[in-house]
């Protein structure tokens, strides 16, 4: 179309710059190119993380600024908000931590990663990492109730009659559950056997207190728990912590 004498491999030069194309137009073109590159980078980051929702991820703390913790996740900087931080933990630059990636959302400023150290699923993922029986599916986590940094109750159930779910989770000399506790800065973890029988499950969830009996009101979804006087304080726990965690775990209002 342009030159019939050209052969394959020859070079043809044409000027594509419009007439009167000045400095302002060149600047505008540059801005558009940079903007498109940034958009492509954001889309790439979104694609990279959207399939990692509900995963345990390793991160390095970049810096800490006014209760906001900035973490590096494979080239992306994300913010660990104050409400998602374990209250008893102190964070510093260069520290390596494990986080739970709850979800990834698209925003005009790029992908926003909702990360957490307080989510109950973090305990599940850490236990999955430490306990082969949970990873293989032999032992199932039925529920997690947490007061981050202080105490946590985990209900477990074994699909194999020959596998003890409590023993599998605790490990020899408590080594498995201790690994999870260390990762959560000393958060105490109570492993509880799950039961389809609500009464039995409630009794187990209130341990170490000894429960005399449990009366259930199905309509109101309330359980009356009877204990001897010397077990009352233990059942309720410090500032009501034990009964609160048990109630969250079982899904019943405990009186």
Short mmCIF file of C-alpha atoms in Angstrom, two decimals:
data_model
loop_
_atom_site.label_atom_id
_atom_site.label_comp_id
_atom_site.label_asym_id
_atom_site.label_seq_id
_atom_site.Cartn_x
_atom_site.Cartn_y
_atom_site.Cartn_z
CA UNK A 1 0.00 0.00 0.00
CA UNK A 2 2.82 2.43 0.82
CA UNK A 3 5.82 1.23 -1.22
CA UNK A 4 5.58 -1.64 -3.73
CA UNK A 5 9.38 -2.00 -4.02
CA UNK A 6 9.77 -3.18 -0.40
CA UNK A 7 10.85 -6.77 0.22
CA UNK A 8 10.41 -8.91 3.41
CA UNK A 9 12.98 -7.78 5.98
CA UNK A 10 13.22 -4.20 4.69
CA UNK A 11 12.48 -1.34 7.03
CA UNK A 12 9.81 1.28 6.43
CA UNK A 13 9.78 4.47 8.47
CA UNK A 14 6.66 6.62 8.75
CA UNK A 15 5.99 9.60 10.94
CA UNK A 16 2.93 8.91 13.15
CA UNK A 17 3.03 12.16 15.10
CA UNK A 18 0.14 14.44 14.13
CA UNK A 19 0.91 17.96 12.92
CA UNK A 20 1.05 20.60 15.67
CA UNK A 21 1.73 17.88 18.28
CA UNK A 22 3.23 19.91 21.14
CA UNK A 23 4.59 19.44 24.65
CA UNK A 24 1.14 19.39 26.37
CA UNK A 25 -0.15 16.65 24.05
CA UNK A 26 3.02 14.61 24.70
CA UNK A 27 2.52 15.00 28.46
CA UNK A 28 -1.13 13.90 28.21
CA UNK A 29 -0.09 10.83 26.21
CA UNK A 30 2.54 9.95 28.81
CA UNK A 31 -0.03 10.26 31.63
CA UNK A 32 -2.51 8.00 29.82
CA UNK A 33 0.19 5.35 29.28
CA UNK A 34 1.26 5.46 32.97
CA UNK A 35 -2.39 5.29 34.08
CA UNK A 36 -3.06 2.25 31.90
CA UNK A 37 0.07 0.52 33.25
CA UNK A 38 -1.05 1.18 36.86
CA UNK A 39 -4.53 -0.18 36.08
CA UNK A 40 -2.98 -3.29 34.55
CA UNK A 41 -0.81 -3.75 37.67
CA UNK A 42 -3.87 -3.42 39.94
CA UNK A 43 -5.81 -5.96 37.86
CA UNK A 44 -2.82 -8.31 38.01
CA UNK A 45 -2.65 -7.97 41.82
CA UNK A 46 -6.40 -8.60 42.11
CA UNK A 47 -6.10 -11.75 39.96
CA UNK A 48 -3.12 -12.83 42.09
CA UNK A 49 -4.97 -12.63 45.42
CA UNK A 50 -8.65 -13.23 44.60
CA UNK A 51 -8.09 -17.02 44.51
CA UNK A 52 -6.28 -16.91 47.88
CA UNK A 53 -9.30 -15.84 49.94
CA UNK A 54 -9.82 -17.98 53.05
CA UNK A 55 -6.08 -18.80 53.14
CA UNK A 56 -3.28 -18.51 55.66
CA UNK A 57 -0.60 -16.19 54.31
CA UNK A 58 2.90 -15.32 55.47
CA UNK A 59 3.70 -11.63 55.67
CA UNK A 60 6.45 -9.31 56.78
CA UNK A 61 5.70 -6.12 58.70
CA UNK A 62 6.92 -3.15 56.70
CA UNK A 63 6.24 -0.44 59.31
CA UNK A 64 3.95 0.47 62.20
CA UNK A 65 2.25 3.86 62.24
CA UNK A 66 -0.39 4.97 64.79
CA UNK A 67 -1.88 1.52 65.47
CA UNK A 68 -1.90 0.78 61.72
CA UNK A 69 0.40 -2.08 60.76
CA UNK A 70 1.63 -2.06 57.15
CA UNK A 71 2.54 -5.52 55.87
CA UNK A 72 4.24 -6.75 52.68
CA UNK A 73 2.48 -9.58 50.84
CA UNK A 74 4.36 -10.60 47.74
CA UNK A 75 4.98 -7.08 46.44
CA UNK A 76 1.71 -5.62 47.76
CA UNK A 77 1.47 -3.47 50.87
CA UNK A 78 -1.69 -4.12 52.89
CA UNK A 79 -2.92 -2.60 56.15
CA UNK A 80 -3.67 -4.70 59.22
CA UNK A 81 -6.26 -2.47 60.96
CA UNK A 82 -6.28 -1.99 64.73
CA UNK A 83 -9.53 -3.98 65.13
CA UNK A 84 -7.92 -7.00 63.41
CA UNK A 85 -4.81 -6.98 65.63
CA UNK A 86 -4.39 -9.21 68.70
CA UNK A 87 -4.58 -6.76 71.66
CA UNK A 88 -1.70 -8.41 73.56
CA UNK A 89 0.71 -8.34 70.59
CA UNK A 90 3.38 -5.75 69.88
CA UNK A 91 4.35 -5.30 66.25
CA UNK A 92 7.62 -3.99 64.79
CA UNK A 93 9.22 -3.54 61.34
CA UNK A 94 10.86 -6.65 59.88
CA UNK A 95 8.72 -9.02 62.00
CA UNK A 96 7.31 -12.08 60.19
CA UNK A 97 3.71 -13.02 60.99
CA UNK A 98 0.96 -15.31 59.71
CA UNK A 99 -2.33 -13.71 58.66
CA UNK A 100 -5.75 -14.88 57.57
CA UNK A 101 -6.85 -13.43 54.22
CA UNK A 102 -10.59 -13.01 54.65
CA UNK A 103 -11.47 -11.50 51.29
CA UNK A 104 -10.23 -9.37 48.41
CA UNK A 105 -12.27 -6.43 47.12
CA UNK A 106 -11.77 -4.18 44.09
CA UNK A 107 -11.51 -0.45 44.81
CA UNK A 108 -10.61 2.55 42.59
CA UNK A 109 -7.22 2.60 44.37
CA UNK A 110 -6.56 -1.03 43.56
CA UNK A 111 -7.28 -4.35 45.31
CA UNK A 112 -8.02 -4.12 49.03
CA UNK A 113 -6.96 -7.13 51.07
CA UNK A 114 -8.97 -7.74 54.24
CA UNK A 115 -6.44 -9.43 56.52
CA UNK A 116 -6.79 -10.46 60.16
CA UNK A 117 -5.01 -11.83 63.23
CA UNK A 118 -8.25 -12.06 65.26
CA UNK A 119 -10.47 -14.09 62.88
CA UNK A 120 -11.53 -17.52 64.26
CA UNK A 121 -10.52 -19.03 60.90
CA UNK A 122 -6.89 -18.12 61.66
CA UNK A 123 -6.92 -20.72 64.46
CA UNK A 124 -8.43 -23.30 62.07
CA UNK A 125 -5.77 -22.66 59.43
CA UNK A 126 -2.91 -22.80 61.97
CA UNK A 127 -4.25 -26.10 63.36
CA UNK A 128 -4.52 -27.45 59.82
CA UNK A 129 -0.86 -26.56 59.33
CA UNK A 130 0.29 -28.29 62.54
CA UNK A 131 -2.07 -31.29 62.67
CA UNK A 132 -1.93 -33.82 59.77
CA UNK A 133 -5.24 -35.43 60.84
CA UNK A 134 -7.07 -32.11 60.29
CA UNK A 135 -5.36 -31.52 56.94
CA UNK A 136 -6.30 -35.01 55.74
CA UNK A 137 -9.91 -34.54 56.92
CA UNK A 138 -9.88 -37.38 59.49
CA UNK A 139 -10.43 -34.85 62.29
CA UNK A 140 -12.90 -32.06 61.61
CA UNK A 141 -13.08 -28.64 63.32
CA UNK A 142 -16.76 -28.08 64.11
CA UNK A 143 -16.47 -24.62 65.63
CA UNK A 144 -14.10 -21.99 67.01
CA UNK A 145 -14.89 -19.39 69.67
CA UNK A 146 -12.19 -16.82 70.37
CA UNK A 147 -11.15 -13.94 72.57
CA UNK A 148 -7.99 -12.98 70.63
CA UNK A 149 -4.75 -13.13 72.59
CA UNK A 150 -6.45 -14.54 75.71
CA UNK A 151 -8.39 -17.74 75.18
CA UNK A 152 -9.96 -19.89 72.49
CA UNK A 153 -12.24 -22.95 72.46
CA UNK A 154 -12.14 -25.34 69.50
CA UNK A 155 -14.72 -28.12 69.02
CA UNK A 156 -13.33 -31.14 67.14
CA UNK A 157 -14.82 -34.39 65.84
CA UNK A 158 -13.20 -37.52 64.42
CA UNK A 159 -14.62 -39.28 61.38
CA UNK A 160 -12.56 -42.36 62.26
CA UNK A 161 -13.51 -44.17 65.48
CA UNK A 162 -9.90 -45.27 65.99
CA UNK A 163 -8.58 -41.69 65.97
CA UNK A 164 -8.92 -39.69 69.17
CA UNK A 165 -9.64 -36.08 68.04
CA UNK A 166 -8.39 -34.51 71.30
CA UNK A 167 -5.14 -36.53 71.32
CA UNK A 168 -4.51 -35.77 67.64
CA UNK A 169 -4.92 -32.01 68.23
CA UNK A 170 -2.98 -31.80 71.48
CA UNK A 171 -0.08 -34.01 70.30
CA UNK A 172 2.62 -35.68 72.37
CA UNK A 173 3.25 -33.60 75.50
CA UNK A 174 0.99 -30.92 74.00
CA UNK A 175 3.52 -30.08 71.29
CA UNK A 176 0.97 -29.54 68.47
CA UNK A 177 -1.36 -27.20 70.31
CA UNK A 178 1.63 -25.36 71.83
CA UNK A 179 2.87 -24.48 68.32
CA UNK A 180 -0.47 -22.78 67.61
CA UNK A 181 -0.40 -21.04 71.01
CA UNK A 182 3.10 -19.68 70.32
CA UNK A 183 2.05 -18.34 66.93
CA UNK A 184 -0.87 -16.54 68.64
CA UNK A 185 1.35 -14.94 71.33
CA UNK A 186 0.35 -17.27 74.15
CA UNK A 187 -3.41 -17.48 73.49
CA UNK A 188 -4.72 -20.43 75.52
CA UNK A 189 -6.48 -23.04 73.40
CA UNK A 190 -9.05 -25.47 74.84
CA UNK A 191 -9.75 -28.50 72.63
CA UNK A 192 -13.30 -29.80 73.16
CA UNK A 193 -14.96 -32.96 71.77
CA UNK A 194 -17.95 -32.02 69.62
CA UNK A 195 -21.20 -33.90 70.15
CA UNK A 196 -24.49 -33.93 68.21
CA UNK A 197 -26.20 -34.08 71.62
CA UNK A 198 -26.61 -30.42 72.68
CA UNK A 199 -26.56 -31.24 76.43
CA UNK A 200 -23.32 -33.16 76.22
CA UNK A 201 -21.71 -30.55 73.96
CA UNK A 202 -22.64 -27.75 76.42
CA UNK A 203 -21.20 -29.74 79.34
CA UNK A 204 -17.95 -30.32 77.45
CA UNK A 205 -17.71 -26.68 76.34
CA UNK A 206 -17.91 -25.41 79.95
CA UNK A 207 -14.93 -27.47 81.11
CA UNK A 208 -12.83 -27.37 83.29
CA UNK A 209 -15.98 -26.79 85.42
CA UNK A 210 -17.90 -29.93 86.47
CA UNK A 211 -21.53 -29.62 85.36
CA UNK A 212 -24.29 -31.35 87.34
CA UNK A 213 -26.99 -31.21 84.65
CA UNK A 214 -28.26 -29.20 81.69
CA UNK A 215 -31.90 -28.40 80.91
CA UNK A 216 -32.71 -27.28 77.39
CA UNK A 217 -35.50 -24.98 76.21
CA UNK A 218 -35.64 -25.64 72.46
CA UNK A 219 -38.22 -22.91 71.75
CA UNK A 220 -36.21 -20.10 73.37
CA UNK A 221 -32.85 -21.73 72.43
CA UNK A 222 -31.74 -21.32 76.05
CA UNK A 223 -29.91 -23.88 78.18
CA UNK A 224 -30.06 -23.84 82.00
CA UNK A 225 -26.80 -25.13 83.42
CA UNK A 226 -26.71 -26.44 86.98
CA UNK A 227 -23.44 -26.52 88.94
CA UNK A 228 -22.47 -26.95 92.57
CA UNK A 229 -21.57 -23.72 94.40
CA UNK A 230 -17.81 -24.39 94.34
CA UNK A 231 -17.91 -24.87 90.52
CA UNK A 232 -19.94 -21.74 89.75
CA UNK A 233 -17.00 -19.31 89.49
CA UNK A 234 -15.07 -21.80 87.34
CA UNK A 235 -18.03 -22.30 84.97
CA UNK A 236 -18.54 -18.56 84.54
CA UNK A 237 -14.81 -17.81 84.32
CA UNK A 238 -12.91 -14.57 84.76
CA UNK A 239 -15.20 -11.68 83.72
CA UNK A 240 -17.64 -14.28 82.33
CA UNK A 241 -15.10 -15.44 79.76
CA UNK A 242 -15.66 -19.22 80.03
CA UNK A 243 -19.44 -19.09 79.72
CA UNK A 244 -19.22 -16.47 76.93
CA UNK A 245 -16.86 -18.62 74.85
CA UNK A 246 -18.97 -21.74 75.50
CA UNK A 247 -22.13 -19.89 74.44
CA UNK A 248 -20.50 -18.70 71.19
CA UNK A 249 -19.14 -22.16 70.48
CA UNK A 250 -22.38 -24.07 71.08
CA UNK A 251 -24.73 -21.42 69.72
CA UNK A 252 -26.91 -21.65 72.86
CA UNK A 253 -27.69 -18.93 75.39
CA UNK A 254 -26.35 -20.35 78.65
CA UNK A 255 -27.89 -19.44 81.99
#
